[in-house]
XYZ file of C-alpha atoms in Angstrom:
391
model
C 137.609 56.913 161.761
C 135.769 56.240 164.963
C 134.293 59.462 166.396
C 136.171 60.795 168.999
C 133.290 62.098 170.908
C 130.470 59.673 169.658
C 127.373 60.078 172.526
C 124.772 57.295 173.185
C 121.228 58.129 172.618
C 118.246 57.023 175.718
C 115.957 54.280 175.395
C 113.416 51.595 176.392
C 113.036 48.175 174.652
C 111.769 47.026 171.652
C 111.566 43.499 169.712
C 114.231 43.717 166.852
C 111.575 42.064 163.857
C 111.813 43.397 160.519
C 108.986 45.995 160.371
C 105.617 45.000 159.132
C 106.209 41.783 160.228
C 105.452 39.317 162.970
C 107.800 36.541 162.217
C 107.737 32.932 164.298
C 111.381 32.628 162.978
C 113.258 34.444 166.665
C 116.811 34.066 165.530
C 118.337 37.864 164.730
C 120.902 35.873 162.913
C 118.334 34.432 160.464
C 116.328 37.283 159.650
C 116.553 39.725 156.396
C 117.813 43.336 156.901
C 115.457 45.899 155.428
C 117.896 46.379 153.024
C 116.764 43.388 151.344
C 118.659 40.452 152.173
C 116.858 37.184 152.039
C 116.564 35.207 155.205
C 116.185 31.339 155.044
C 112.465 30.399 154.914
C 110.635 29.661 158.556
C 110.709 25.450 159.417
C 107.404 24.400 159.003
C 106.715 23.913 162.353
C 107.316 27.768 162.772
C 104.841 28.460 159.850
C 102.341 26.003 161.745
C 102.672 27.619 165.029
C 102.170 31.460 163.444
C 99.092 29.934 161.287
C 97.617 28.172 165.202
C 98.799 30.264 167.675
C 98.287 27.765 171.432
C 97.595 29.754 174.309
C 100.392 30.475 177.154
C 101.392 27.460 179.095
C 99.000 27.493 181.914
C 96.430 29.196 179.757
C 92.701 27.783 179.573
C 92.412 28.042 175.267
C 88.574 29.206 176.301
C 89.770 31.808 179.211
C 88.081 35.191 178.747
C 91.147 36.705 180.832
C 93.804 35.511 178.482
C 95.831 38.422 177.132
C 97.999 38.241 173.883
C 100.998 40.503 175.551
C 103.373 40.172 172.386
C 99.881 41.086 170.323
C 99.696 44.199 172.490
C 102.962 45.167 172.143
C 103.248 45.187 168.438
C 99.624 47.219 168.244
C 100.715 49.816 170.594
C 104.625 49.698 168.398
C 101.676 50.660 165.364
C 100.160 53.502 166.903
C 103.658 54.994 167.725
C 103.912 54.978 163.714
C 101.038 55.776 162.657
C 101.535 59.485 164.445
C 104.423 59.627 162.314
C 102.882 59.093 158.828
C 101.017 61.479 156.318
C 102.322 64.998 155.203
C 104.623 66.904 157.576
C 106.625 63.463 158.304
C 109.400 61.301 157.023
C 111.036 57.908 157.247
C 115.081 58.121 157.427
C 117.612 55.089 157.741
C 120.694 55.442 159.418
C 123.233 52.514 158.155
C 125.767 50.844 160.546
C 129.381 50.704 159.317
C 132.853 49.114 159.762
C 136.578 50.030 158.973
C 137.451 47.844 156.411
C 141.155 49.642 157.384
C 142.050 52.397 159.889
C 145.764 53.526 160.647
C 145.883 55.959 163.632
C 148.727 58.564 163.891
C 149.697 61.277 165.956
C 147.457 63.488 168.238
C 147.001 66.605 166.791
C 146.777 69.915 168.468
C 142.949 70.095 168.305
C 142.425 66.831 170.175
C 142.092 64.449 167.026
C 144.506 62.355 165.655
C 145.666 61.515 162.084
C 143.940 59.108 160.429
C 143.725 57.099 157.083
C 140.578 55.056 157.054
C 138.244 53.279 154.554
C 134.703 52.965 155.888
C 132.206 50.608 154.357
C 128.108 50.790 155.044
C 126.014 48.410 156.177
C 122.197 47.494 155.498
C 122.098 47.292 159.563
C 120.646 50.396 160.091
C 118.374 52.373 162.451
C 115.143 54.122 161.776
C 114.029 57.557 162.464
C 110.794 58.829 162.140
C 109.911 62.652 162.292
C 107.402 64.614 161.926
C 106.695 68.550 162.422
C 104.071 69.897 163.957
C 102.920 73.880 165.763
C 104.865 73.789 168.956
C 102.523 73.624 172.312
C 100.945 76.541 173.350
C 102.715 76.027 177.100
C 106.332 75.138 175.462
C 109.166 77.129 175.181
C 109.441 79.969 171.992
C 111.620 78.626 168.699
C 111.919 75.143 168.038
C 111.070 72.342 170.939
C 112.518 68.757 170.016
C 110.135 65.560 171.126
C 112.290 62.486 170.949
C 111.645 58.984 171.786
C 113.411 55.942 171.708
C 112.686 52.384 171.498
C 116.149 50.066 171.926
C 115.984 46.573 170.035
C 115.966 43.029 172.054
C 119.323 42.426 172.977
C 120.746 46.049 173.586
C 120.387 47.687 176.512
C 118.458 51.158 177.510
C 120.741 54.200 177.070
C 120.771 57.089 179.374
C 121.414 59.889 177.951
C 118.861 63.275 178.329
C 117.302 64.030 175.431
C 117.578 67.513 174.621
C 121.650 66.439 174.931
C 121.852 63.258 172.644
C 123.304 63.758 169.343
C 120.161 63.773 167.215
C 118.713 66.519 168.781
C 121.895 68.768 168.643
C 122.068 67.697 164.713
C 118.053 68.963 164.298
C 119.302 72.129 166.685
C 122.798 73.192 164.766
C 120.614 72.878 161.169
C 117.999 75.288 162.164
C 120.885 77.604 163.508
C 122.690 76.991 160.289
C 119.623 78.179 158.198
C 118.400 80.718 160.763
C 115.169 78.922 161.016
C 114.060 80.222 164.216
C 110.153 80.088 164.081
C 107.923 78.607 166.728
C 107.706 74.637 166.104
C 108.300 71.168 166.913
C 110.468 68.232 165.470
C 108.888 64.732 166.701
C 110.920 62.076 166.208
C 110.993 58.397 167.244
C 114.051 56.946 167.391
C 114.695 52.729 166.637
C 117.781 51.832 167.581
C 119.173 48.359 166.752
C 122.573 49.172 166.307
C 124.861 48.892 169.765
C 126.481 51.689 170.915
C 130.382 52.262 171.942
C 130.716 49.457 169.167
C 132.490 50.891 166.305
C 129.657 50.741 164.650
C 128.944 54.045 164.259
C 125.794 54.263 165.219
C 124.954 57.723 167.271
C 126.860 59.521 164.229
C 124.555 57.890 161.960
C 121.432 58.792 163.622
C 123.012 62.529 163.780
C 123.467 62.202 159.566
C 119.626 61.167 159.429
C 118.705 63.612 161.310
C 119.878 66.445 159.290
C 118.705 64.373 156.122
C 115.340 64.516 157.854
C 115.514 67.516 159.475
C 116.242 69.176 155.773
C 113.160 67.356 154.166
C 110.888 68.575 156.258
C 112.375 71.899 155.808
C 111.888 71.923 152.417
C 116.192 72.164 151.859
C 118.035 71.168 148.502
C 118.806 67.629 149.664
C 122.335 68.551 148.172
C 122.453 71.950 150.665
C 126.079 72.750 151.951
C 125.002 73.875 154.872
C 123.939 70.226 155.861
C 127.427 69.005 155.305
C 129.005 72.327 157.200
C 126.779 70.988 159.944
C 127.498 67.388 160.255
C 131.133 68.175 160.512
C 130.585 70.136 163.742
C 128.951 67.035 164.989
C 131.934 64.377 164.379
C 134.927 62.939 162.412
C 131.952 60.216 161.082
C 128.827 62.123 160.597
C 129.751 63.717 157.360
C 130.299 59.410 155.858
C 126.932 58.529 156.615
C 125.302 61.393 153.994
C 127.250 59.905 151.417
C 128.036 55.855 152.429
C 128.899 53.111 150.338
C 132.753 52.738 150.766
C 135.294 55.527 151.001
C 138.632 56.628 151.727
C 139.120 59.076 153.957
C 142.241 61.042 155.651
C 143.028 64.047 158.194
C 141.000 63.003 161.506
C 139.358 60.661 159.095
C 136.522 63.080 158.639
C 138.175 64.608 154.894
C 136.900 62.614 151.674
C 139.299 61.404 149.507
C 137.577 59.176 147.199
C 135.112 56.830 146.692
C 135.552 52.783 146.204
C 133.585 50.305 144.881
C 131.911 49.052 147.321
C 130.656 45.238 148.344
C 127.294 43.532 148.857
C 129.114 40.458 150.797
C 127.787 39.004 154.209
C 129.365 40.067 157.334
C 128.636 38.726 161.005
C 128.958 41.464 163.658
C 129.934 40.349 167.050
C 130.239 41.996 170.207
C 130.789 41.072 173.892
C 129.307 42.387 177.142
C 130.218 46.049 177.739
C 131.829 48.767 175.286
C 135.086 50.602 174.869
C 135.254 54.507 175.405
C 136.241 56.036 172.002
C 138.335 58.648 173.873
C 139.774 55.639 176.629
C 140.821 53.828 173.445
C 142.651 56.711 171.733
C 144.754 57.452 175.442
C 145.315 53.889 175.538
C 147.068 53.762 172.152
C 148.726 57.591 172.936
C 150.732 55.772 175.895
C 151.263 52.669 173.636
C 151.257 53.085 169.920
C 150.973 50.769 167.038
C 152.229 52.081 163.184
C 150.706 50.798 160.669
C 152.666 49.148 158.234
C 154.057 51.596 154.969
C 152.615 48.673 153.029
C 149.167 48.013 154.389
C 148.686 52.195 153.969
C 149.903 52.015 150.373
C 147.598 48.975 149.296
C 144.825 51.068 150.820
C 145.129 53.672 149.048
C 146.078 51.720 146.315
C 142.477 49.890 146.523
C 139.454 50.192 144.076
C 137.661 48.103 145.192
C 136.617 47.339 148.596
C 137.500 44.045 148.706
C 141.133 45.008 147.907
C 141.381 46.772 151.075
C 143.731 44.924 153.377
C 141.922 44.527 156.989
C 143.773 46.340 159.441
C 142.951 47.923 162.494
C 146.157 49.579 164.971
C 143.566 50.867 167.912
C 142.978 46.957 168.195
C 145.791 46.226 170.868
C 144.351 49.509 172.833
C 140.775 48.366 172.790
C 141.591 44.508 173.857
C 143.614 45.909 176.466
C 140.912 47.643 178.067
C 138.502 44.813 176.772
C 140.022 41.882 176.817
C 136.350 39.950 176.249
C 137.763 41.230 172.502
C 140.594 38.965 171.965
C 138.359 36.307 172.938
C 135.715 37.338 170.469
C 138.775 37.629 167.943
C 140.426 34.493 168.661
C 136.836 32.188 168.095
C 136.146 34.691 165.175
C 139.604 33.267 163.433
C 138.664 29.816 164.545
C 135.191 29.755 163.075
C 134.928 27.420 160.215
C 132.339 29.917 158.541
C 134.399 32.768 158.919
C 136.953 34.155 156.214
C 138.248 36.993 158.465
C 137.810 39.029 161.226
C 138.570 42.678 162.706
C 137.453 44.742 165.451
C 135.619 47.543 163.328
C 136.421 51.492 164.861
C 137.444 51.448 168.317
C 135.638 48.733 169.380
C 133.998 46.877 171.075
C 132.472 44.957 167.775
C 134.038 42.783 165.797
C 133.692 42.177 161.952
C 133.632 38.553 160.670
C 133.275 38.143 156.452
C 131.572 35.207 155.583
C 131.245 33.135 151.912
C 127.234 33.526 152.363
C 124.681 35.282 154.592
C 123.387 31.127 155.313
C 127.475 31.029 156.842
C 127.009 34.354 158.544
C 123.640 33.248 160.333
C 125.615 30.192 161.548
C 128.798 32.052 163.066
C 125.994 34.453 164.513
C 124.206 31.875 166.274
C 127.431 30.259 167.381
C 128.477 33.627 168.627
C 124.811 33.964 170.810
C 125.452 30.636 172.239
C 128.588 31.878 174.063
C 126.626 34.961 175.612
C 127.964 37.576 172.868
C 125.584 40.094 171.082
C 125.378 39.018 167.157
C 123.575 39.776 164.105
C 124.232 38.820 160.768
C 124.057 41.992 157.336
C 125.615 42.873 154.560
C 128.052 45.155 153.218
C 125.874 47.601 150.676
C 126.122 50.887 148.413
C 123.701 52.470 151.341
C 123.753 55.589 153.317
C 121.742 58.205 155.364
C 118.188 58.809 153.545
C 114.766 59.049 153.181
C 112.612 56.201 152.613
C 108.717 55.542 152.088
C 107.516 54.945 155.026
C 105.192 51.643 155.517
């Protein structure tokens, strides 16, 4: 289930390029995800231009003025990193996801409502970066948290303070948790390419890689209980991301019930201009509700596999009705020639389109772009919340 209470993280702008990589190829669509999905080759003309860059239009080749700005930008992007490498630091991903299903019930007396829903990972992910270092001299006692954030091409700058986003409560509530109370400070530098108020998951992922990192720099059993006990005071959908892949889950959609197979499949994600309040959507449905079909719950439940999962989503009519930009998005999503299906994913406001191959999924993404709609294309994968060698 969507989190209830999901918070956007701040941010300035950054070009979304797979890392370690200046590529001449600019579709999003068309690129690999770290994760490892190939990307159609460059055109040669692409190749050409990377191999003989031509000065700016305007531009004297032989001008001793001339400044490479995207050059710049990419060297300063490396010295950001670089503070973050060597001992004391660590590389975490934090995967996107979708509901593959999610049947919404009553509001319970603690502000959630019931929920049955089967979440699926993505190889869309963020990237966090931390290190730890002595706190300043001048800071405050305990533990001080330094984040930044750099917000892909495409998404726009978030505004939320800091020291109130959900990372840095994660990194707070762990220290609590293990009475870690020293004088310090947690660095971390936030890239954020997946939207927020999408559905997508995305500020309860970065909370799940925060603890992960958080705990490795701590030196804590990776398999810690006090990690989990954490991430479930942070959301229905923080606990998901430490384990990922594909599960079923039930209560507020926060309690596991068992894992499924999951999928490697290409999915397009689409979303139009502005988002849909999490707790806007679930007030929406409370003064309109939508069952779920007996049937579609049973063959979730019945599922192994996550392609046996029927796609079903009752928040849908609540979202569109405060969005209706969605049914639009729906309505071409069903049209598409390269698309198999489509569902709004969570509360909304992006929309999940299956595709036969990640070459069909680049298409509908590009198709999608062309009518002023965010895109990217990914794949489903067995991925979650976790450290990764940093490059």
């Amino acid at each position: 289930m969507t989190n209830q209470n999901e918070e956007n993280l701040p941010g300035t702008h950054v070009s979304d390029a797979p890392e370690g990589a200046a590529s001449a190829c600019s579709n999003p669509g068309r690129q690999a995800d770290a994760a490892g999905s190939q990307a159609p080759a460059c055109p040669a003309s692409a190749r050409s231009a990377a191999a003989n860059p031509q000065p700016a239009a305007g531009m004297p080749a032989s001008d001793p003025h001339a400044v490479d700005m995207l050059a710049a930008a990419r060297a300063a992007q490396k010295v950001d990193e670089a503070a973050f490498g060597g001992p004391g630091a660590v590389k975490v991903i934090a995967p996107a996801k979708v509901n593959l299903f999610l049947g919404i019930g009553q509001r319970r007396p603690d502000g959630y409502h019931e929920a049955l829903s089967v979440m699926h990972a993505l190889t869309m992910h963020d990237v966090l970066r931390m290190r730890l270092a002595p706190a300043q001299p001048e800071g405050p006692a305990g533990l001080s948290i330094a984040l930044d954030c750099r917000v892909a091409e495409g998404l726009p700058p978030l505004d939320v303070p800091p020291e109130d986003n959900i990372v840095s409560r994660a990194i707070r509530r762990l220290a609590e948790a293990i009475g870690r109370s020293g004088r310090e400070q947690v660095s971390v530098l936030l890239e954020k390419r997946i939207p927020s108020e999408a559905g997508l998951g995305g500020g309860s992922s970065d909370a799940a890689a925060a603890l992960v990192g958080a705990a490795q720099l701590w030196r804590l059993a990776a398999d810690d209980p006090r990690i989990e006990e954490v991430a479930r005071t942070l959301g229905a959908d923080v606990p998901f991301f430490l384990h990922g892949g594909c599960a079923v889950l039930d209560g507020a959609g926060d309690a596991f019930v068992r894992e499924l197979a999951p999928m490697g499949s290409p999915v397009v994600l689409v979303r139009p201009a502005g988002g849909v309040s999490t707790a806007a959507a679930y007030r929406a449905f409370d003064e309109c509700p939508v069952p779920v079909a007996t049937s579609d719950r049973d063959a979730a439940l019945a599922a192994a596999r996550a392609q046996d999962v029927p796609l079903r989503n009752n928040l849908a009519a609540a979202s569109e009705s405060l969005l209706p930009a969605l049914a639009d998005v729906r309505a071409w999503a069903e049209a598409c020639p390269d698309v198999q299906q489509a569902l709004m994913s969570g509360s909304g406001s992006a929309v999940f389109a299956l595709c036969d191959t990640f070459e069909a999924a680049g298409r509908a993404a590009a198709q999608a772009r062309l009518r002023g709609w965010w895109a990217h294309a990914t794949t489903f994968g067995r991925v979650r919340a976790a450290a990764v060698p940093s490059r």
